[in-house]
Amino acid sequence: MLSDYTNKELIVINPDISDKKELFEKMVNHVYNLDLITHYKDFRKALWKREEVSNTELIPEIALPHARSASVEKIFLCIVLMNDGLHYDNPDLGDVKIVFFMGVPEGNSKEYLQLLAKSSRLLKNEEFKERLLSVNNQDEVLELLNEYDTPDEDDKQSGNYLMIVTVYRKEIVDEAISALAEAGITSASVINASSVARKIAYEMPVFAGLSYMSSKRSESSAVFLCHLSDKNSAMKFYNILKSNSIDLNKSNNGFIQLIKTETLIGNPEEDIEL
């Protein structure tokens, strides 16, 4: 849960700051004073380096600045709320009012991706966002996180499994990728595909009719090949999708297949820059 990575000391409401640079300086200094990072300058450099890749205001009014660094003692989430908003150098999305500021030790990509994906999903919830901006104190923020966030299951069914996810509609592919990350499923490959039914309907003249004449191609879908070390991850992924109004039990969305694998050779985990 997100509350596992934050606490009252890491929640800042309406700080006295005037710009993005001052926000970063204040927050880095704050986590340094809490002994969450060992080297102030190293972490600040990593934070700005990530920001130079692309602006981290990814949702209107919401920013998710983050960095991975050897100076981070343990993964943390610092929440900053600003009712009046702050210019974040991204005029297309407007001023930022909610900041989820994260740091993670090196070599922790899987948990890092989970934290980013879960934060992004919650912050896309308009009701959660509105209630977060109306809180009066840090306790109310923690209560809100516990209300909207879903606790992770403690019991595991360990083993090696191949999960095959077929997603029919291209507009939900990004949601599926985010749900995989939030479920802790990062050892996965994505294949652009098209179902046989769509091939028949859209690309074979005998069956396709006007759809063939107008497009001569079927709409693309996606297939994910995923390695699981916990069988329960499949249901966790399904439930995250369902919470985003994507129910795989309904037609035209997709389906999941889970296969027990006897042998795994090599290391499926991939360490990536974020």
mmCIF file of N, CA and C in Angstrom, residues 177-263:
data_model
loop_
_atom_site.group_PDB
_atom_site.id
_atom_site.type_symbol
_atom_site.label_atom_id
_atom_site.label_comp_id
_atom_site.label_asym_id
_atom_site.label_seq_id
_atom_site.Cartn_x
_atom_site.Cartn_y
_atom_site.Cartn_z
ATOM 1 N N ILE A 177 -0.681 -2.201 -19.315
ATOM 2 C CA ILE A 177 0.739 -2.100 -18.971
ATOM 3 C C ILE A 177 0.899 -1.522 -17.570
ATOM 4 N N SER A 178 0.140 -0.476 -17.263
ATOM 5 C CA SER A 178 0.204 0.133 -15.939
ATOM 6 C C SER A 178 -0.254 -0.847 -14.865
ATOM 7 N N ALA A 179 -1.307 -1.621 -15.153
ATOM 8 C CA ALA A 179 -1.807 -2.607 -14.193
ATOM 9 C C ALA A 179 -0.785 -3.718 -13.955
ATOM 10 N N LEU A 180 -0.075 -4.124 -15.001
ATOM 11 C CA LEU A 180 0.987 -5.121 -14.835
ATOM 12 C C LEU A 180 2.067 -4.603 -13.882
ATOM 13 N N ALA A 181 2.481 -3.360 -14.082
ATOM 14 C CA ALA A 181 3.513 -2.778 -13.219
ATOM 15 C C ALA A 181 3.039 -2.690 -11.778
ATOM 16 N N GLU A 182 1.788 -2.261 -11.586
ATOM 17 C CA GLU A 182 1.253 -2.139 -10.232
ATOM 18 C C GLU A 182 1.139 -3.497 -9.552
ATOM 19 N N ALA A 183 0.875 -4.532 -10.320
ATOM 20 C CA ALA A 183 0.779 -5.888 -9.769
ATOM 21 C C ALA A 183 2.148 -6.508 -9.537
ATOM 22 N N GLY A 184 3.201 -5.778 -9.877
ATOM 23 C CA GLY A 184 4.555 -6.292 -9.689
ATOM 24 C C GLY A 184 5.008 -7.218 -10.794
ATOM 25 N N ILE A 185 4.324 -7.151 -11.939
ATOM 26 C CA ILE A 185 4.662 -8.014 -13.077
ATOM 27 C C ILE A 185 5.440 -7.186 -14.097
ATOM 28 N N THR A 186 6.745 -7.196 -13.981
ATOM 29 C CA THR A 186 7.579 -6.405 -14.889
ATOM 30 C C THR A 186 8.380 -7.270 -15.847
ATOM 31 N N SER A 187 8.424 -8.571 -15.587
ATOM 32 C CA SER A 187 9.115 -9.497 -16.499
ATOM 33 C C SER A 187 8.121 -9.932 -17.574
ATOM 34 N N ALA A 188 7.924 -9.042 -18.534
ATOM 35 C CA ALA A 188 6.895 -9.292 -19.545
ATOM 36 C C ALA A 188 7.329 -8.718 -20.890
ATOM 37 N N SER A 189 6.831 -9.328 -21.946
ATOM 38 C CA SER A 189 7.069 -8.843 -23.305
ATOM 39 C C SER A 189 5.724 -8.544 -23.945
ATOM 40 N N VAL A 190 5.715 -7.521 -24.796
ATOM 41 C CA VAL A 190 4.487 -7.099 -25.464
ATOM 42 C C VAL A 190 4.602 -7.409 -26.951
ATOM 43 N N ILE A 191 3.576 -8.035 -27.480
ATOM 44 C CA ILE A 191 3.548 -8.370 -28.906
ATOM 45 C C ILE A 191 2.319 -7.716 -29.527
ATOM 46 N N ASN A 192 2.526 -6.923 -30.565
ATOM 47 C CA ASN A 192 1.387 -6.375 -31.303
ATOM 48 C C ASN A 192 0.770 -7.497 -32.125
ATOM 49 N N ALA A 193 -0.535 -7.611 -32.049
ATOM 50 C CA ALA A 193 -1.183 -8.766 -32.673
ATOM 51 C C ALA A 193 -2.574 -8.394 -33.173
ATOM 52 N N SER A 194 -3.229 -9.383 -33.754
ATOM 53 C CA SER A 194 -4.615 -9.240 -34.161
ATOM 54 C C SER A 194 -5.262 -10.612 -34.072
ATOM 55 N N SER A 195 -6.469 -10.671 -33.556
ATOM 56 C CA SER A 195 -7.135 -11.955 -33.403
ATOM 57 C C SER A 195 -7.572 -12.502 -34.760
ATOM 58 N N VAL A 196 -7.726 -13.819 -34.819
ATOM 59 C CA VAL A 196 -8.178 -14.466 -36.060
ATOM 60 C C VAL A 196 -9.559 -13.934 -36.453
ATOM 61 N N ALA A 197 -10.421 -13.749 -35.469
ATOM 62 C CA ALA A 197 -11.766 -13.236 -35.753
ATOM 63 C C ALA A 197 -11.699 -11.864 -36.417
ATOM 64 N N ARG A 198 -10.794 -11.001 -35.936
ATOM 65 C CA ARG A 198 -10.667 -9.671 -36.534
ATOM 66 C C ARG A 198 -10.048 -9.759 -37.933
ATOM 67 N N LYS A 199 -9.097 -10.678 -38.101
ATOM 68 C CA LYS A 199 -8.508 -10.864 -39.422
ATOM 69 C C LYS A 199 -9.585 -11.246 -40.440
ATOM 70 N N ILE A 200 -10.453 -12.165 -40.028
ATOM 71 C CA ILE A 200 -11.533 -12.598 -40.919
ATOM 72 C C ILE A 200 -12.481 -11.437 -41.222
ATOM 73 N N ALA A 201 -12.850 -10.711 -40.137
ATOM 74 C CA ALA A 201 -13.850 -9.658 -40.278
ATOM 75 C C ALA A 201 -13.359 -8.473 -41.087
ATOM 76 N N TYR A 202 -12.059 -8.173 -40.973
ATOM 77 C CA TYR A 202 -11.573 -6.942 -41.579
ATOM 78 C C TYR A 202 -10.666 -7.128 -42.791
ATOM 79 N N GLU A 203 -10.080 -8.318 -42.967
ATOM 80 C CA GLU A 203 -9.049 -8.421 -43.990
ATOM 81 C C GLU A 203 -9.329 -9.445 -45.080
ATOM 82 N N MET A 204 -10.309 -10.311 -44.873
ATOM 83 C CA MET A 204 -10.611 -11.301 -45.911
ATOM 84 C C MET A 204 -11.832 -10.833 -46.707
ATOM 85 N N PRO A 205 -11.675 -10.569 -47.975
ATOM 86 C CA PRO A 205 -12.756 -9.994 -48.786
ATOM 87 C C PRO A 205 -14.057 -10.776 -48.740
ATOM 88 N N VAL A 206 -13.974 -12.083 -48.634
ATOM 89 C CA VAL A 206 -15.190 -12.891 -48.650
ATOM 90 C C VAL A 206 -16.098 -12.553 -47.473
ATOM 91 N N PHE A 207 -15.463 -12.240 -46.313
ATOM 92 C CA PHE A 207 -16.227 -11.970 -45.097
ATOM 93 C C PHE A 207 -16.320 -10.486 -44.758
ATOM 94 N N ALA A 208 -15.349 -9.709 -45.186
ATOM 95 C CA ALA A 208 -15.182 -8.370 -44.633
ATOM 96 C C ALA A 208 -16.164 -7.344 -45.161
ATOM 97 N N GLY A 209 -16.612 -7.481 -46.386
ATOM 98 C CA GLY A 209 -17.541 -6.508 -46.929
ATOM 99 C C GLY A 209 -16.943 -5.113 -46.997
ATOM 100 N N LEU A 210 -17.729 -4.120 -46.619
ATOM 101 C CA LEU A 210 -17.301 -2.730 -46.724
ATOM 102 C C LEU A 210 -16.128 -2.415 -45.806
ATOM 103 N N SER A 211 -16.013 -3.113 -44.667
ATOM 104 C CA SER A 211 -14.909 -2.838 -43.754
ATOM 105 C C SER A 211 -13.575 -3.138 -44.435
ATOM 106 N N TYR A 212 -13.568 -4.173 -45.283
ATOM 107 C CA TYR A 212 -12.344 -4.502 -46.019
ATOM 108 C C TYR A 212 -12.055 -3.415 -47.060
ATOM 109 N N MET A 213 -13.069 -2.962 -47.739
ATOM 110 C CA MET A 213 -12.874 -1.970 -48.782
ATOM 111 C C MET A 213 -12.383 -0.648 -48.208
ATOM 112 N N SER A 214 -12.805 -0.317 -46.986
ATOM 113 C CA SER A 214 -12.464 0.990 -46.411
ATOM 114 C C SER A 214 -11.109 0.986 -45.726
ATOM 115 N N SER A 215 -10.717 -0.123 -45.120
ATOM 116 C CA SER A 215 -9.481 -0.093 -44.328
ATOM 117 C C SER A 215 -8.440 -1.112 -44.776
ATOM 118 N N LYS A 216 -8.904 -2.294 -45.206
ATOM 119 C CA LYS A 216 -8.021 -3.394 -45.620
ATOM 120 C C LYS A 216 -7.070 -3.829 -44.504
ATOM 121 N N ARG A 217 -7.409 -3.548 -43.279
ATOM 122 C CA ARG A 217 -6.586 -4.034 -42.163
ATOM 123 C C ARG A 217 -7.446 -4.115 -40.905
ATOM 124 N N SER A 218 -7.104 -5.035 -40.028
ATOM 125 C CA SER A 218 -7.840 -5.188 -38.784
ATOM 126 C C SER A 218 -7.254 -4.277 -37.713
ATOM 127 N N GLU A 219 -8.059 -3.954 -36.722
ATOM 128 C CA GLU A 219 -7.563 -3.179 -35.602
ATOM 129 C C GLU A 219 -6.576 -4.017 -34.803
ATOM 130 N N SER A 220 -5.522 -3.364 -34.345
ATOM 131 C CA SER A 220 -4.478 -4.101 -33.631
ATOM 132 C C SER A 220 -4.894 -4.389 -32.200
ATOM 133 N N SER A 221 -4.399 -5.481 -31.676
ATOM 134 C CA SER A 221 -4.555 -5.819 -30.265
ATOM 135 C C SER A 221 -3.163 -6.103 -29.727
ATOM 136 N N ALA A 222 -3.070 -6.577 -28.516
ATOM 137 C CA ALA A 222 -1.758 -6.833 -27.925
ATOM 138 C C ALA A 222 -1.790 -8.119 -27.125
ATOM 139 N N VAL A 223 -0.653 -8.808 -27.121
ATOM 140 C CA VAL A 223 -0.483 -10.006 -26.313
ATOM 141 C C VAL A 223 0.725 -9.782 -25.403
ATOM 142 N N PHE A 224 0.537 -10.044 -24.119
ATOM 143 C CA PHE A 224 1.609 -9.912 -23.133
ATOM 144 C C PHE A 224 2.029 -11.307 -22.675
ATOM 145 N N LEU A 225 3.308 -11.584 -22.762
ATOM 146 C CA LEU A 225 3.864 -12.830 -22.236
ATOM 147 C C LEU A 225 4.610 -12.485 -20.955
ATOM 148 N N CYS A 226 4.123 -12.995 -19.826
ATOM 149 C CA CYS A 226 4.625 -12.559 -18.524
ATOM 150 C C CYS A 226 5.126 -13.731 -17.688
ATOM 151 N N HIS A 227 6.261 -13.531 -17.028
ATOM 152 C CA HIS A 227 6.736 -14.512 -16.053
ATOM 153 C C HIS A 227 6.217 -14.127 -14.683
ATOM 154 N N LEU A 228 5.610 -15.077 -13.977
ATOM 155 C CA LEU A 228 5.128 -14.855 -12.616
ATOM 156 C C LEU A 228 5.857 -15.799 -11.660
ATOM 157 N N SER A 229 6.248 -15.263 -10.516
ATOM 158 C CA SER A 229 6.796 -16.118 -9.459
ATOM 159 C C SER A 229 5.767 -16.335 -8.356
ATOM 160 N N ASP A 230 4.607 -15.685 -8.502
ATOM 161 C CA ASP A 230 3.504 -15.834 -7.554
ATOM 162 C C ASP A 230 2.210 -15.946 -8.358
ATOM 163 N N LYS A 231 1.540 -17.052 -8.217
ATOM 164 C CA LYS A 231 0.311 -17.304 -8.978
ATOM 165 C C LYS A 231 -0.752 -16.245 -8.714
ATOM 166 N N ASN A 232 -0.781 -15.705 -7.494
ATOM 167 C CA ASN A 232 -1.800 -14.719 -7.132
ATOM 168 C C ASN A 232 -1.649 -13.400 -7.882
ATOM 169 N N SER A 233 -0.484 -13.168 -8.482
ATOM 170 C CA SER A 233 -0.270 -11.930 -9.228
ATOM 171 C C SER A 233 -1.246 -11.795 -10.395
ATOM 172 N N ALA A 234 -1.659 -12.921 -10.959
ATOM 173 C CA ALA A 234 -2.598 -12.890 -12.084
ATOM 174 C C ALA A 234 -3.935 -12.301 -11.658
ATOM 175 N N MET A 235 -4.453 -12.752 -10.511
ATOM 176 C CA MET A 235 -5.722 -12.223 -10.031
ATOM 177 C C MET A 235 -5.576 -10.768 -9.574
ATOM 178 N N LYS A 236 -4.415 -10.438 -9.027
ATOM 179 C CA LYS A 236 -4.170 -9.048 -8.635
ATOM 180 C C LYS A 236 -4.223 -8.147 -9.861
ATOM 181 N N PHE A 237 -3.588 -8.567 -10.942
ATOM 182 C CA PHE A 237 -3.621 -7.819 -12.202
ATOM 183 C C PHE A 237 -5.055 -7.658 -12.696
ATOM 184 N N TYR A 238 -5.811 -8.751 -12.677
ATOM 185 C CA TYR A 238 -7.211 -8.711 -13.119
ATOM 186 C C TYR A 238 -8.023 -7.713 -12.284
ATOM 187 N N ASN A 239 -7.836 -7.721 -10.973
ATOM 188 C CA ASN A 239 -8.604 -6.835 -10.095
ATOM 189 C C ASN A 239 -8.234 -5.371 -10.291
ATOM 190 N N ILE A 240 -6.958 -5.092 -10.575
ATOM 191 C CA ILE A 240 -6.549 -3.709 -10.841
ATOM 192 C C ILE A 240 -7.219 -3.208 -12.114
ATOM 193 N N LEU A 241 -7.226 -4.028 -13.143
ATOM 194 C CA LEU A 241 -7.916 -3.649 -14.374
ATOM 195 C C LEU A 241 -9.402 -3.399 -14.112
ATOM 196 N N LYS A 242 -10.004 -4.280 -13.336
ATOM 197 C CA LYS A 242 -11.439 -4.154 -13.057
ATOM 198 C C LYS A 242 -11.738 -2.872 -12.299
ATOM 199 N N SER A 243 -10.839 -2.484 -11.388
ATOM 200 C CA SER A 243 -11.033 -1.229 -10.643
ATOM 201 C C SER A 243 -10.948 -0.018 -11.562
ATOM 202 N N ASN A 244 -10.340 -0.205 -12.745
ATOM 203 C CA ASN A 244 -10.275 0.858 -13.754
ATOM 204 C C ASN A 244 -11.367 0.699 -14.813
ATOM 205 N N SER A 245 -12.410 -0.047 -14.460
ATOM 206 C CA SER A 245 -13.572 -0.267 -15.336
ATOM 207 C C SER A 245 -13.224 -1.069 -16.588
ATOM 208 N N ILE A 246 -12.208 -1.930 -16.484
ATOM 209 C CA ILE A 246 -11.867 -2.841 -17.578
ATOM 210 C C ILE A 246 -12.057 -4.260 -17.055
ATOM 211 N N ASP A 247 -13.202 -4.842 -17.357
ATOM 212 C CA ASP A 247 -13.551 -6.167 -16.852
ATOM 213 C C ASP A 247 -13.298 -7.189 -17.954
ATOM 214 N N LEU A 248 -12.311 -8.055 -17.748
ATOM 215 C CA LEU A 248 -11.973 -9.050 -18.758
ATOM 216 C C LEU A 248 -13.042 -10.126 -18.894
ATOM 217 N N ASN A 249 -13.989 -10.173 -17.980
ATOM 218 C CA ASN A 249 -15.097 -11.114 -18.116
ATOM 219 C C ASN A 249 -16.140 -10.633 -19.115
ATOM 220 N N LYS A 250 -16.053 -9.366 -19.492
ATOM 221 C CA LYS A 250 -16.983 -8.828 -20.483
ATOM 222 C C LYS A 250 -16.375 -8.984 -21.877
ATOM 223 N N SER A 251 -17.236 -9.097 -22.865
ATOM 224 C CA SER A 251 -16.771 -9.333 -24.234
ATOM 225 C C SER A 251 -15.999 -8.137 -24.777
ATOM 226 N N ASN A 252 -15.123 -8.432 -25.731
ATOM 227 C CA ASN A 252 -14.350 -7.429 -26.464
ATOM 228 C C ASN A 252 -13.274 -6.715 -25.642
ATOM 229 N N ASN A 253 -12.935 -7.255 -24.482
ATOM 230 C CA ASN A 253 -11.839 -6.674 -23.704
ATOM 231 C C ASN A 253 -10.586 -7.545 -23.772
ATOM 232 N N GLY A 254 -10.721 -8.831 -23.511
ATOM 233 C CA GLY A 254 -9.567 -9.717 -23.559
ATOM 234 C C GLY A 254 -9.693 -10.852 -22.565
ATOM 235 N N PHE A 255 -8.581 -11.568 -22.353
ATOM 236 C CA PHE A 255 -8.613 -12.693 -21.422
ATOM 237 C C PHE A 255 -7.197 -13.012 -20.958
ATOM 238 N N ILE A 256 -7.127 -13.831 -19.897
ATOM 239 C CA ILE A 256 -5.855 -14.231 -19.287
ATOM 240 C C ILE A 256 -5.751 -15.758 -19.322
ATOM 241 N N GLN A 257 -4.574 -16.269 -19.666
ATOM 242 C CA GLN A 257 -4.275 -17.689 -19.535
ATOM 243 C C GLN A 257 -3.075 -17.837 -18.606
ATOM 244 N N LEU A 258 -3.139 -18.811 -17.718
ATOM 245 C CA LEU A 258 -2.058 -19.032 -16.756
ATOM 246 C C LEU A 258 -1.577 -20.477 -16.885
ATOM 247 N N ILE A 259 -0.270 -20.631 -17.118
ATOM 248 C CA ILE A 259 0.305 -21.951 -17.358
ATOM 249 C C ILE A 259 1.467 -22.178 -16.404
ATOM 250 N N LYS A 260 1.445 -23.305 -15.701
ATOM 251 C CA LYS A 260 2.556 -23.663 -14.819
ATOM 252 C C LYS A 260 3.734 -24.111 -15.673
ATOM 253 N N THR A 261 4.911 -23.513 -15.412
ATOM 254 C CA THR A 261 6.114 -23.891 -16.169
ATOM 255 C C THR A 261 7.036 -24.717 -15.286
ATOM 256 N N GLU A 262 7.579 -25.768 -15.850
ATOM 257 C CA GLU A 262 8.428 -26.688 -15.101
ATOM 258 C C GLU A 262 9.863 -26.185 -14.969
ATOM 259 N N THR A 263 10.340 -25.474 -15.982
ATOM 260 C CA THR A 263 11.753 -25.092 -15.998
ATOM 261 C C THR A 263 11.893 -23.620 -16.364
#
